[in-house]
Short mmCIF file of C-alpha atoms and ligand atoms in Angstrom, two decimals:
data_model
loop_
_atom_site.label_atom_id
_atom_site.label_comp_id
_atom_site.label_asym_id
_atom_site.label_seq_id
_atom_site.Cartn_x
_atom_site.Cartn_y
_atom_site.Cartn_z
CA MET A 254 -24.18 -12.93 -16.11
CA SER A 255 -25.01 -13.44 -12.45
CA ASP A 256 -25.02 -10.26 -10.41
CA GLY A 257 -24.95 -12.09 -7.04
CA ARG A 258 -25.92 -10.47 -3.76
CA ARG A 259 -25.61 -6.69 -3.55
CA THR A 260 -25.69 -4.06 -0.86
CA THR A 261 -26.18 -0.30 -1.00
CA ILE A 262 -23.52 1.87 0.62
CA ASP A 263 -24.18 5.61 0.78
CA GLY A 264 -26.45 5.32 -2.25
CA VAL A 265 -23.99 3.19 -4.26
CA SER A 266 -24.95 -0.36 -5.23
CA VAL A 267 -22.02 -2.68 -4.56
CA PRO A 268 -21.60 -6.39 -5.32
CA CYS A 269 -20.88 -8.54 -2.25
CA ASP A 270 -19.90 -11.89 -3.75
CA HIS A 271 -16.69 -13.21 -5.24
CA LEU A 272 -15.95 -12.39 -8.88
CA ILE A 273 -14.84 -15.54 -10.69
CA ASP A 274 -14.71 -15.94 -14.46
CA GLY A 275 -16.83 -12.82 -14.89
CA GLU A 276 -19.61 -14.16 -12.64
CA ARG A 277 -20.57 -13.13 -9.14
CA VAL A 278 -20.64 -16.29 -7.06
CA GLY A 279 -21.04 -17.11 -3.37
CA GLY A 280 -19.00 -19.66 -1.46
CA GLY A 281 -18.05 -19.74 2.20
CA GLU A 282 -19.87 -18.52 5.28
CA LEU A 283 -21.11 -14.94 5.30
CA TYR A 284 -19.71 -12.41 7.76
CA ALA A 285 -20.94 -8.89 8.50
CA VAL A 286 -18.84 -5.81 7.69
CA ARG A 287 -19.43 -2.64 9.70
CA SER A 288 -18.40 0.89 8.88
CA PRO A 289 -15.79 2.48 11.18
CA VAL A 290 -17.55 5.80 10.63
CA ASP A 291 -20.89 5.09 12.26
CA GLY A 292 -20.87 1.37 13.03
CA SER A 293 -23.57 0.76 10.41
CA HIS A 294 -23.87 -2.66 8.82
CA LEU A 295 -22.49 -2.28 5.29
CA GLY A 296 -23.19 -5.76 4.02
CA ASP A 297 -22.30 -9.43 4.31
CA ILE A 298 -19.23 -10.83 2.61
CA PRO A 299 -18.49 -14.51 1.92
CA ASP A 300 -15.45 -15.97 3.62
CA GLY A 301 -14.03 -17.81 0.61
CA ASN A 302 -12.82 -21.34 1.26
CA ALA A 303 -10.23 -23.43 -0.57
CA ALA A 304 -12.78 -24.53 -3.20
CA VAL A 305 -13.58 -20.90 -4.03
CA VAL A 306 -9.89 -20.06 -4.32
CA ASP A 307 -9.37 -23.10 -6.49
CA SER A 308 -12.02 -22.04 -8.96
CA ALA A 309 -10.70 -18.45 -9.06
CA VAL A 310 -7.16 -19.65 -9.80
CA ALA A 311 -8.51 -22.05 -12.45
CA ALA A 312 -10.49 -19.21 -14.08
CA ALA A 313 -7.38 -17.04 -14.16
CA ARG A 314 -5.37 -19.88 -15.64
CA ARG A 315 -7.93 -20.38 -18.42
CA ALA A 316 -8.07 -16.65 -19.19
CA PHE A 317 -4.31 -16.18 -19.15
CA PRO A 318 -3.24 -17.37 -22.65
CA GLU A 319 -5.65 -15.10 -24.53
CA TRP A 320 -4.92 -12.12 -22.31
CA ALA A 321 -1.17 -12.65 -22.73
CA ALA A 322 -1.55 -13.08 -26.50
CA LEU A 323 -3.22 -9.67 -26.82
CA GLY A 324 0.21 -8.15 -26.25
CA PRO A 325 0.87 -4.78 -24.62
CA ASP A 326 -1.12 -2.83 -27.23
CA GLY A 327 -4.21 -5.01 -27.15
CA ARG A 328 -4.19 -5.13 -23.36
CA GLY A 329 -3.41 -1.43 -23.20
CA ASP A 330 -6.56 -0.51 -25.13
CA ILE A 331 -8.68 -2.33 -22.57
CA LEU A 332 -6.70 -1.03 -19.61
CA ASP A 333 -7.05 2.55 -20.88
CA ARG A 334 -10.82 2.06 -20.79
CA PHE A 335 -10.54 0.56 -17.31
CA ALA A 336 -8.52 3.58 -16.07
CA GLN A 337 -11.06 5.97 -17.57
CA ALA A 338 -13.91 4.01 -15.99
CA ILE A 339 -12.26 4.43 -12.56
CA LEU A 340 -12.26 8.19 -13.09
CA ASP A 341 -15.87 8.11 -14.31
CA ARG A 342 -16.94 6.24 -11.17
CA ALA A 343 -14.64 8.18 -8.81
CA GLN A 344 -17.52 9.58 -6.79
CA ASP A 345 -19.00 6.11 -6.16
CA LEU A 346 -15.64 4.60 -5.29
CA VAL A 347 -14.95 7.38 -2.80
CA MET A 348 -18.33 6.98 -1.10
CA VAL A 349 -17.70 3.28 -0.67
CA ASP A 350 -14.05 3.57 0.39
CA THR A 351 -14.88 6.13 3.08
CA ALA A 352 -17.70 4.03 4.52
CA ASP A 353 -15.55 0.92 4.21
CA ASN A 354 -12.34 2.04 5.91
CA GLY A 355 -12.97 5.55 7.24
CA SER A 356 -10.59 7.36 4.89
CA VAL A 357 -11.20 11.09 4.53
CA ARG A 358 -13.57 11.59 1.61
CA ALA A 359 -12.07 14.82 0.28
CA ALA A 360 -8.55 13.31 0.20
CA MET A 361 -9.81 10.24 -1.62
CA LEU A 362 -11.67 12.36 -4.15
CA HIS A 363 -8.81 14.76 -4.82
CA VAL A 364 -5.95 12.28 -4.74
CA GLY A 365 -7.00 8.68 -4.16
CA THR A 366 -9.14 7.89 -7.18
CA GLY A 367 -6.91 9.81 -9.60
CA ARG A 368 -3.95 7.86 -8.34
CA SER A 369 -5.90 4.59 -8.66
CA ALA A 370 -6.70 5.32 -12.31
CA HIS A 371 -3.09 6.37 -12.89
CA ASN A 372 -1.91 3.04 -11.43
CA VAL A 373 -3.68 1.33 -14.32
CA LYS A 374 -2.95 3.83 -17.10
CA PHE A 375 0.71 4.34 -16.24
CA PHE A 376 1.63 0.65 -16.41
CA ALA A 377 -0.45 0.08 -19.54
CA ASP A 378 1.57 2.85 -21.21
CA LEU A 379 4.89 1.61 -19.87
CA ALA A 380 4.21 -1.94 -21.13
CA ARG A 381 3.67 -0.56 -24.63
CA THR A 382 7.15 0.91 -24.73
CA LEU A 383 8.99 -1.57 -22.54
CA GLU A 384 12.21 -2.78 -24.08
CA HIS A 385 15.67 -3.70 -22.96
CA PRO A 386 18.66 -2.57 -25.02
CA PRO A 387 20.24 -5.48 -26.93
CA ILE A 388 23.28 -7.04 -25.26
CA GLU A 389 26.03 -7.87 -27.71
CA GLY A 390 28.21 -10.80 -26.61
CA PRO A 391 31.35 -12.15 -28.33
CA VAL A 392 29.42 -15.00 -30.00
CA ALA A 393 25.75 -14.16 -29.85
CA ASP A 394 23.39 -11.22 -29.65
CA ASN A 395 21.15 -11.28 -26.59
CA SER A 396 17.67 -9.82 -26.59
CA VAL A 397 15.63 -9.57 -23.43
CA ARG A 398 11.90 -10.39 -23.48
CA TYR A 399 9.33 -9.58 -20.80
CA ASP A 400 6.98 -12.55 -21.07
CA PRO A 401 3.91 -12.64 -18.80
CA SER A 402 4.45 -15.10 -15.96
CA GLY A 403 0.91 -16.47 -15.57
CA VAL A 404 -1.46 -16.16 -12.61
CA ALA A 405 -0.69 -13.53 -9.97
CA ALA A 406 -2.18 -13.54 -6.46
CA LEU A 407 -2.58 -9.97 -5.20
CA ILE A 408 -3.20 -9.50 -1.47
CA VAL A 409 -4.27 -6.09 -0.25
CA PRO A 410 -4.45 -4.49 3.23
CA TRP A 411 -7.28 -2.35 4.58
CA ASN A 412 -5.64 1.05 5.00
CA ALA A 413 -6.00 2.09 1.33
CA PRO A 414 -7.63 -0.81 -0.51
CA LEU A 415 -8.39 1.00 -3.75
CA MET A 416 -5.03 2.69 -4.13
CA LEU A 417 -2.97 -0.30 -3.04
CA GLY A 418 -5.17 -2.75 -4.96
CA THR A 419 -4.78 -0.88 -8.26
CA TRP A 420 -1.07 -0.46 -7.55
CA LYS A 421 -0.84 -4.26 -7.95
CA ILE A 422 -3.65 -4.86 -10.45
CA GLY A 423 -2.36 -2.22 -12.93
CA PRO A 424 1.16 -3.58 -13.47
CA ALA A 425 0.13 -7.26 -13.20
CA LEU A 426 -2.51 -6.91 -15.92
CA ALA A 427 -0.28 -4.69 -18.07
CA ALA A 428 2.44 -7.35 -17.81
CA GLY A 429 -0.06 -9.88 -19.19
CA CYS A 430 -0.83 -11.82 -16.01
CA ALA A 431 -4.35 -12.89 -15.07
CA VAL A 432 -4.98 -12.06 -11.43
CA VAL A 433 -6.78 -13.22 -8.31
CA VAL A 434 -7.24 -10.33 -5.88
CA LYS A 435 -7.86 -10.87 -2.16
CA PRO A 436 -9.36 -7.67 -0.68
CA PRO A 437 -8.95 -6.94 3.03
CA GLU A 438 -11.69 -8.48 5.15
CA TRP A 439 -12.29 -5.29 7.16
CA ALA A 440 -12.74 -3.12 4.04
CA PRO A 441 -13.72 -5.32 1.10
CA PHE A 442 -16.26 -3.21 -0.76
CA SER A 443 -14.29 -0.71 -2.85
CA LEU A 444 -12.32 -3.50 -4.55
CA SER A 445 -15.53 -5.46 -4.99
CA LEU A 446 -16.97 -2.46 -6.83
CA LEU A 447 -13.73 -2.08 -8.78
CA GLY A 448 -14.23 -5.62 -10.13
CA GLU A 449 -17.57 -4.56 -11.58
CA ILE A 450 -16.04 -1.43 -13.10
CA ALA A 451 -13.33 -3.56 -14.73
CA THR A 452 -15.90 -5.93 -16.20
CA GLU A 453 -17.97 -3.05 -17.56
CA ALA A 454 -14.84 -1.53 -19.10
CA GLY A 455 -14.35 -4.71 -21.13
CA LEU A 456 -11.85 -6.77 -19.17
CA PRO A 457 -12.41 -10.35 -20.40
CA PRO A 458 -13.91 -12.84 -17.91
CA GLY A 459 -11.34 -14.54 -15.71
CA VAL A 460 -8.62 -11.93 -16.20
CA LEU A 461 -9.44 -10.18 -12.92
CA ASN A 462 -10.94 -12.43 -10.26
CA ILE A 463 -11.78 -11.40 -6.70
CA VAL A 464 -11.98 -13.76 -3.75
CA HIS A 465 -13.27 -12.35 -0.48
CA GLY A 466 -12.56 -13.72 2.94
CA VAL A 467 -10.36 -13.66 6.00
CA GLY A 468 -6.62 -13.84 5.57
CA GLU A 469 -6.00 -17.05 7.48
CA ARG A 470 -8.46 -18.96 5.29
CA THR A 471 -8.91 -17.35 1.87
CA GLY A 472 -5.52 -15.64 1.75
CA ALA A 473 -3.74 -18.73 3.04
CA ALA A 474 -5.43 -20.95 0.43
CA LEU A 475 -4.44 -18.51 -2.31
CA VAL A 476 -0.76 -18.17 -1.41
CA SER A 477 -0.30 -21.92 -0.99
CA HIS A 478 -1.98 -22.71 -4.32
CA PRO A 479 0.42 -24.59 -6.62
CA ASP A 480 -0.97 -22.95 -9.76
CA VAL A 481 -0.13 -19.39 -8.68
CA ASP A 482 2.97 -17.98 -10.41
CA ARG A 483 3.48 -14.74 -8.48
CA ILE A 484 2.43 -13.44 -5.06
CA SER A 485 2.38 -9.71 -4.47
CA PHE A 486 1.48 -8.90 -0.87
CA THR A 487 1.12 -5.67 1.05
CA GLY A 488 0.55 -5.99 4.78
CA SER A 489 2.27 -6.72 8.04
CA PRO A 490 5.59 -8.53 8.53
CA ASP A 491 3.91 -11.27 10.60
CA THR A 492 1.53 -12.15 7.77
CA ALA A 493 4.45 -11.96 5.34
CA ARG A 494 6.26 -14.65 7.33
CA ALA A 495 3.24 -16.98 7.07
CA ILE A 496 2.97 -16.28 3.33
CA ALA A 497 6.67 -16.84 2.74
CA MET A 498 6.43 -20.24 4.43
CA ALA A 499 3.38 -21.22 2.36
CA ALA A 500 4.97 -19.97 -0.87
CA ALA A 501 8.18 -21.86 -0.12
CA ARG A 502 6.45 -25.19 -0.74
CA ASN A 503 5.84 -24.25 -4.37
CA LEU A 504 8.85 -21.90 -4.68
CA THR A 505 6.41 -19.19 -5.80
CA PRO A 506 8.22 -15.89 -6.38
CA LEU A 507 6.95 -13.18 -4.08
CA SER A 508 7.09 -9.46 -3.52
CA PHE A 509 6.38 -7.98 -0.10
CA GLU A 510 5.57 -4.40 0.86
CA LEU A 511 5.40 -4.37 4.64
CA GLY A 512 5.28 -2.17 7.67
CA GLY A 513 7.39 0.82 8.59
CA LYS A 514 8.68 2.88 11.48
CA SER A 515 10.15 5.59 9.35
CA PRO A 516 12.34 8.41 10.67
CA PHE A 517 11.42 12.04 9.99
CA ILE A 518 14.63 14.04 10.41
CA VAL A 519 14.81 17.80 10.80
CA PHE A 520 18.19 19.56 10.80
CA ASP A 521 18.55 23.09 12.12
CA ASP A 522 19.26 24.45 8.62
CA ALA A 523 15.89 23.24 7.32
CA ASP A 524 12.94 25.31 6.18
CA LEU A 525 11.24 25.03 9.56
CA GLU A 526 7.79 26.06 8.44
CA LEU A 527 7.79 23.42 5.68
CA ALA A 528 9.16 20.77 8.04
CA VAL A 529 6.47 21.48 10.65
CA ARG A 530 3.67 21.47 8.09
CA THR A 531 4.93 18.17 6.70
CA ALA A 532 5.32 16.67 10.18
CA ALA A 533 1.66 17.46 10.93
CA ALA A 534 0.73 15.68 7.69
CA GLN A 535 2.04 12.40 9.13
CA PHE A 536 -1.37 12.05 10.77
CA MET A 537 -3.13 11.57 7.43
CA ASN A 538 -5.45 8.60 7.17
CA ALA A 539 -5.42 8.63 11.00
CA GLY A 540 -1.76 7.56 10.83
CA GLN A 541 -2.70 4.31 9.09
CA VAL A 542 -0.05 4.87 6.44
CA CYS A 543 2.87 2.48 6.13
CA LEU A 544 5.13 5.27 4.86
CA ALA A 545 4.38 7.74 7.67
CA GLY A 546 7.42 9.29 9.32
CA THR A 547 6.35 8.29 12.80
CA ARG A 548 9.69 8.92 14.50
CA LEU A 549 10.41 12.65 14.57
CA LEU A 550 14.15 13.24 15.02
CA VAL A 551 14.83 16.93 15.55
CA GLN A 552 18.19 18.66 15.98
CA ASP A 553 18.47 19.88 19.57
CA THR A 554 19.31 23.46 18.53
CA ILE A 555 15.81 23.94 17.08
CA ALA A 556 13.90 21.45 19.22
CA ASP A 557 11.96 24.06 21.23
CA ARG A 558 10.94 26.10 18.19
CA PHE A 559 10.00 22.98 16.24
CA THR A 560 8.04 21.51 19.14
CA ASP A 561 6.04 24.70 19.76
CA ALA A 562 5.20 25.09 16.08
CA LEU A 563 4.24 21.44 15.71
CA ARG A 564 2.01 21.56 18.79
CA ASP A 565 0.30 24.50 17.18
CA ALA A 566 -0.08 22.86 13.77
CA THR A 567 -1.42 19.65 15.29
CA SER A 568 -4.00 21.49 17.37
CA LYS A 569 -5.47 22.84 14.12
CA LEU A 570 -6.12 19.38 12.69
CA VAL A 571 -9.81 18.60 12.59
CA VAL A 572 -10.68 15.21 14.06
CA GLY A 573 -14.11 14.21 12.90
CA ASP A 574 -16.46 12.64 10.40
CA PRO A 575 -14.42 11.71 7.30
CA ARG A 576 -17.45 12.36 5.11
CA VAL A 577 -17.44 16.03 6.07
CA GLU A 578 -15.39 18.60 4.14
CA GLY A 579 -12.60 20.00 6.32
CA THR A 580 -11.99 16.87 8.38
CA ASN A 581 -8.33 15.85 8.59
CA ILE A 582 -8.48 12.78 10.79
CA GLY A 583 -11.16 10.10 10.66
CA PRO A 584 -11.64 7.00 12.79
CA LEU A 585 -9.35 4.01 13.02
CA ILE A 586 -10.52 1.13 10.86
CA HIS A 587 -11.90 -1.26 13.50
CA PRO A 588 -12.50 -1.53 17.26
CA GLU A 589 -9.84 -4.24 17.44
CA HIS A 590 -7.29 -1.94 15.82
CA PHE A 591 -8.37 0.93 18.08
CA GLU A 592 -7.59 -1.26 21.11
CA ARG A 593 -4.19 -2.08 19.67
CA VAL A 594 -3.31 1.59 19.12
CA ALA A 595 -4.63 2.60 22.55
CA GLY A 596 -2.60 -0.20 24.15
CA PHE A 597 0.64 1.07 22.60
CA VAL A 598 0.02 4.57 23.92
CA GLU A 599 -1.03 3.42 27.40
CA ARG A 600 2.10 1.29 27.76
CA ALA A 601 4.32 4.12 26.51
CA LEU A 602 2.81 6.57 29.00
CA ALA A 603 3.12 4.01 31.80
CA SER A 604 6.82 3.67 31.05
CA GLY A 605 7.51 7.39 31.22
CA ALA A 606 6.62 8.93 27.84
CA LYS A 607 5.04 12.40 27.97
CA PRO A 608 2.23 13.52 25.66
CA LEU A 609 3.20 16.71 23.83
CA VAL A 610 -0.29 16.53 22.37
CA GLY A 611 -3.07 13.93 22.59
CA GLY A 612 -2.32 10.64 24.27
CA LYS A 613 -5.86 9.32 24.59
CA PRO A 614 -9.00 8.30 22.71
CA SER A 615 -10.91 11.19 21.18
CA ALA A 616 -13.96 12.58 22.96
CA LEU A 617 -15.86 11.70 19.78
CA GLY A 618 -15.92 8.08 20.98
CA GLY A 619 -16.07 5.22 18.47
CA SER A 620 -12.70 4.40 16.96
CA TRP A 621 -11.35 7.96 16.96
CA PHE A 622 -8.01 8.52 18.63
CA GLU A 623 -6.48 11.93 19.26
CA PRO A 624 -3.44 12.86 17.18
CA THR A 625 -0.64 12.10 19.61
CA ILE A 626 3.01 13.10 19.93
CA LEU A 627 5.04 11.47 22.67
CA THR A 628 8.31 12.83 24.02
CA GLY A 629 10.65 11.38 26.64
CA VAL A 630 10.88 8.07 24.79
CA GLU A 631 13.84 5.68 24.84
CA GLN A 632 15.23 4.39 21.54
CA SER A 633 14.82 0.82 22.80
CA SER A 634 11.20 1.31 23.93
CA GLU A 635 8.27 -0.46 22.32
CA ILE A 636 6.72 2.80 21.11
CA VAL A 637 9.90 3.67 19.17
CA GLN A 638 10.57 0.16 17.88
CA GLN A 639 7.12 -1.17 16.93
CA GLU A 640 4.75 0.00 14.20
CA VAL A 641 1.63 1.48 15.84
CA PHE A 642 -0.29 2.23 12.61
CA GLY A 643 -2.33 4.98 14.21
CA PRO A 644 -2.09 8.77 14.75
CA VAL A 645 0.89 8.43 17.06
CA LEU A 646 4.33 10.01 16.60
CA THR A 647 7.34 10.01 18.88
CA LEU A 648 9.76 12.93 19.15
CA GLN A 649 13.46 12.54 19.96
CA THR A 650 16.30 15.03 19.64
CA PHE A 651 19.85 14.65 18.34
CA SER A 652 22.91 16.83 18.11
CA THR A 653 25.11 15.37 15.33
CA GLU A 654 24.71 13.79 11.93
CA ASP A 655 26.27 10.52 13.12
CA GLU A 656 23.88 10.39 16.04
CA VAL A 657 20.78 10.89 13.92
CA ILE A 658 21.86 8.24 11.41
CA GLU A 659 22.24 5.77 14.26
CA LEU A 660 18.80 6.65 15.64
CA ALA A 661 17.21 6.57 12.18
CA ASN A 662 18.61 3.13 11.41
CA GLY A 663 17.93 1.81 14.91
CA THR A 664 14.81 -0.28 14.28
CA GLU A 665 14.07 -3.50 12.39
CA TYR A 666 12.26 -1.56 9.67
CA GLY A 667 13.52 0.24 6.56
CA LEU A 668 10.58 1.41 4.50
CA ALA A 669 11.11 5.16 4.09
CA ALA A 670 12.84 8.18 5.59
CA THR A 671 12.06 11.87 5.37
CA LEU A 672 14.81 14.42 5.74
CA PHE A 673 14.65 18.21 6.02
CA THR A 674 17.84 20.20 5.52
CA GLY A 675 18.99 23.21 3.54
CA ASP A 676 22.41 21.65 2.90
CA GLU A 677 22.60 19.60 -0.29
CA ALA A 678 25.86 17.83 0.58
CA ARG A 679 24.47 16.82 3.95
CA ALA A 680 21.25 15.59 2.34
CA GLU A 681 23.28 13.39 0.01
CA ARG A 682 25.49 12.06 2.83
CA VAL A 683 22.62 11.22 5.13
CA ALA A 684 20.41 9.73 2.38
CA ALA A 685 23.26 7.42 1.40
CA GLN A 686 23.62 6.08 4.93
CA ILE A 687 19.98 5.57 5.80
CA VAL A 688 18.55 2.07 5.35
CA ALA A 689 15.27 2.59 3.51
CA GLY A 690 13.54 1.87 0.22
CA THR A 691 12.68 5.55 -0.24
CA VAL A 692 14.29 8.72 1.12
CA TRP A 693 12.39 11.97 0.72
CA ILE A 694 14.39 15.17 0.99
CA ASN A 695 12.43 18.32 1.81
CA CYS A 696 9.24 16.58 0.67
CA PHE A 697 7.03 13.67 1.66
CA TYR A 698 4.79 11.11 -0.04
CA VAL A 699 5.96 11.99 -3.52
CA ARG A 700 5.27 8.80 -5.41
CA ASP A 701 6.39 8.72 -9.01
CA LEU A 702 5.17 5.43 -10.46
CA ALA A 703 8.28 5.20 -12.64
CA ALA A 704 10.48 5.01 -9.53
CA PRO A 705 11.24 1.82 -7.57
CA PHE A 706 9.23 1.25 -4.43
CA GLY A 707 9.69 -1.20 -1.58
CA GLY A 708 11.25 -1.69 1.80
CA SER A 709 14.53 -2.82 3.30
CA ARG A 710 14.95 -5.14 6.30
CA ARG A 711 11.52 -6.14 7.75
CA SER A 712 9.78 -3.58 5.54
CA GLY A 713 9.78 -5.64 2.41
CA VAL A 714 11.20 -8.05 -0.08
CA GLY A 715 11.81 -6.88 -3.65
CA ARG A 716 10.83 -3.70 -5.44
CA GLU A 717 7.83 -2.75 -7.55
CA GLY A 718 7.18 0.39 -9.57
CA GLY A 719 8.34 1.31 -13.08
CA ILE A 720 10.27 -1.47 -14.80
CA TRP A 721 10.74 -3.20 -11.44
CA SER A 722 7.06 -4.18 -11.55
CA PHE A 723 7.66 -5.90 -14.88
CA ASP A 724 10.79 -7.59 -13.56
CA PHE A 725 8.51 -9.13 -10.96
CA PHE A 726 5.31 -9.92 -12.86
CA CYS A 727 7.10 -11.13 -16.02
CA ASP A 728 9.30 -14.06 -16.81
CA VAL A 729 12.31 -12.14 -18.01
CA LYS A 730 13.75 -14.20 -20.82
CA ASN A 731 17.05 -13.87 -22.64
CA VAL A 732 17.16 -14.99 -26.28
CA ALA A 733 20.74 -15.49 -27.45
CA VAL A 734 21.18 -15.74 -31.24
CA ARG A 735 24.52 -16.82 -32.71
CA ARG A 736 25.61 -13.91 -34.83
CA SER A 737 25.14 -14.30 -38.62
CA SER A 738 23.65 -17.77 -38.17
CA PHE A 739 20.39 -17.28 -40.07
CA THR A 740 20.24 -18.16 -43.72
CA SER A 741 16.80 -16.67 -44.33
P1 NAD B 188 -2.31 -7.86 7.42
O1 NAD B 188 -0.96 -8.45 7.19
O2 NAD B 188 -3.05 -8.26 8.65
O3 NAD B 188 -3.29 -8.20 6.21
C1 NAD B 188 -3.02 -7.84 4.89
C2 NAD B 188 -3.76 -8.76 3.94
O4 NAD B 188 -3.25 -10.08 4.12
C3 NAD B 188 -5.27 -8.85 4.20
O5 NAD B 188 -5.95 -8.93 2.96
C4 NAD B 188 -5.39 -10.16 4.96
O6 NAD B 188 -6.64 -10.77 4.79
C5 NAD B 188 -4.31 -10.99 4.29
N1 NAD B 188 -3.82 -12.13 5.10
C6 NAD B 188 -3.79 -12.24 6.46
N2 NAD B 188 -3.28 -13.44 6.81
C7 NAD B 188 -2.95 -14.08 5.65
C8 NAD B 188 -2.35 -15.34 5.35
N3 NAD B 188 -1.99 -16.20 6.30
N4 NAD B 188 -2.14 -15.66 4.05
C9 NAD B 188 -2.48 -14.80 3.07
N5 NAD B 188 -3.06 -13.60 3.29
C10 NAD B 188 -3.29 -13.25 4.56
O7 NAD B 188 -2.12 -6.30 7.33
P2 NAD B 188 -3.21 -5.18 7.62
O8 NAD B 188 -3.44 -5.12 9.09
O9 NAD B 188 -4.36 -5.39 6.69
O10 NAD B 188 -2.43 -3.88 7.12
C11 NAD B 188 -1.58 -3.16 7.92
C12 NAD B 188 -0.14 -3.50 7.61
O11 NAD B 188 0.13 -3.31 6.24
C13 NAD B 188 0.82 -2.57 8.33
O12 NAD B 188 1.93 -3.28 8.81
C14 NAD B 188 1.26 -1.60 7.24
O13 NAD B 188 2.47 -0.97 7.46
C15 NAD B 188 1.31 -2.52 6.07
N6 NAD B 188 1.26 -1.74 4.82
C16 NAD B 188 2.39 -1.66 4.06
C17 NAD B 188 2.38 -0.91 2.88
C18 NAD B 188 3.61 -0.81 2.01
O14 NAD B 188 3.47 -0.41 0.86
N7 NAD B 188 4.79 -1.15 2.48
C19 NAD B 188 1.23 -0.24 2.50
C20 NAD B 188 0.10 -0.32 3.33
C21 NAD B 188 0.13 -1.11 4.47
#
């Protein structure tokens, strides 16, 4: 088996080439990837062209029948080994992910890799027990089958490549699909290493293929490929539009998990200490979290107390080297993204917003930006309406339930909402009226893989998670048998 070109990242040897049919192969011009942590050159990645994508899709197509025929138990045995191998290599994956995208090492070690392994193990287990209750009609008995759909294209963003990659790879493979994964071009290495871990764990050649490259070339070739049966994409709404148009030509079913501008609502009957602590946690991963509650909406009766406590909690966050224990906020992924975040804040300040904390690049230099909370913002302003995807929150106040629901629903997004209140009836009322794929009440970022996940409005199309993942990755088939029609 060809090992292809390799690079060493923080002592971990990582493959740089595409993974197609179990082989590491080149194809496409090389481009350099730099670490957001120290600007070091991590390695060169091939920018896969249409021919590369073609051979990856063909490899997946060839591997599909045997993988599907293994059934949930046969696949599950291999996926269990894959999940265990992720845990065994957790340390290596964390080293690479941190260098690759700047995520805080301790958080990745304590949560990220465990969750990545769980993404594989959970869906392998669910597939083994997946069944739909029989549907008895007047003439025939209906039984529902979850047949694997074929080749799935999985497109992953840079903010959490390992976690979001396995969140697609796990259910797609458990469903019996063969996959072609497109890692993010700014942070391609942890998924590249994951491909090797999968191979070593016994995944047959061609079942999991990886094509590297920039979105507009490699990604575009993949989503417009006529032999792809499913497209699962996580990323920005603009890219989703381009993918939807490409997929339309082949009528390829798709699932989109997109951006957010989620409200974080605090009523005056809430546990204030918990609400403040959770609000300060919205800066995790330097705010590069689609689910972050970036719009703080605080009842006016507690606004001063909340604001003082949050200013205090935010000032305790450690902005620094993500490799160092104790750091809370690392750098933004890329100089280009840093400029984008800084631009949002500059324009907001120029139009009258006031920094409660932060408001400027960190004195550390590089791509670090201070955790920032802006007050004095208009609901219609860019900073309230557009996803910044950095450590930037806005704070608005409200007086009534109706008012906060209007503010909460007043953007184009609908990914998540977080709500703090001590009143159960109010929690139920408000949750029912908020447009979002997920509403957290007195908690945040609780992700049970059995629950549906996705976004409303511009935040997504479809739902994944639990059986919803199988609804998407499978061809759900109804078999209707005329009652008492068999003679043997
Ligand atoms: P992006 O849309 O720029 O890129 C995402 C992926 O799509 C990358 O792998 C990229 O190479 C690829 N791509 C780009 N153009 C393509 C094309 N024309 N065809 C096919 N693929 C293409 O997003 P990003 O900047 O990497 O990630 C940030 C965005 O992702 C934010 O909007 C964030 O909210 C969103 N996000 C959403 C979730 C969620 O679960 N809802 C999770 C994480 C990130």
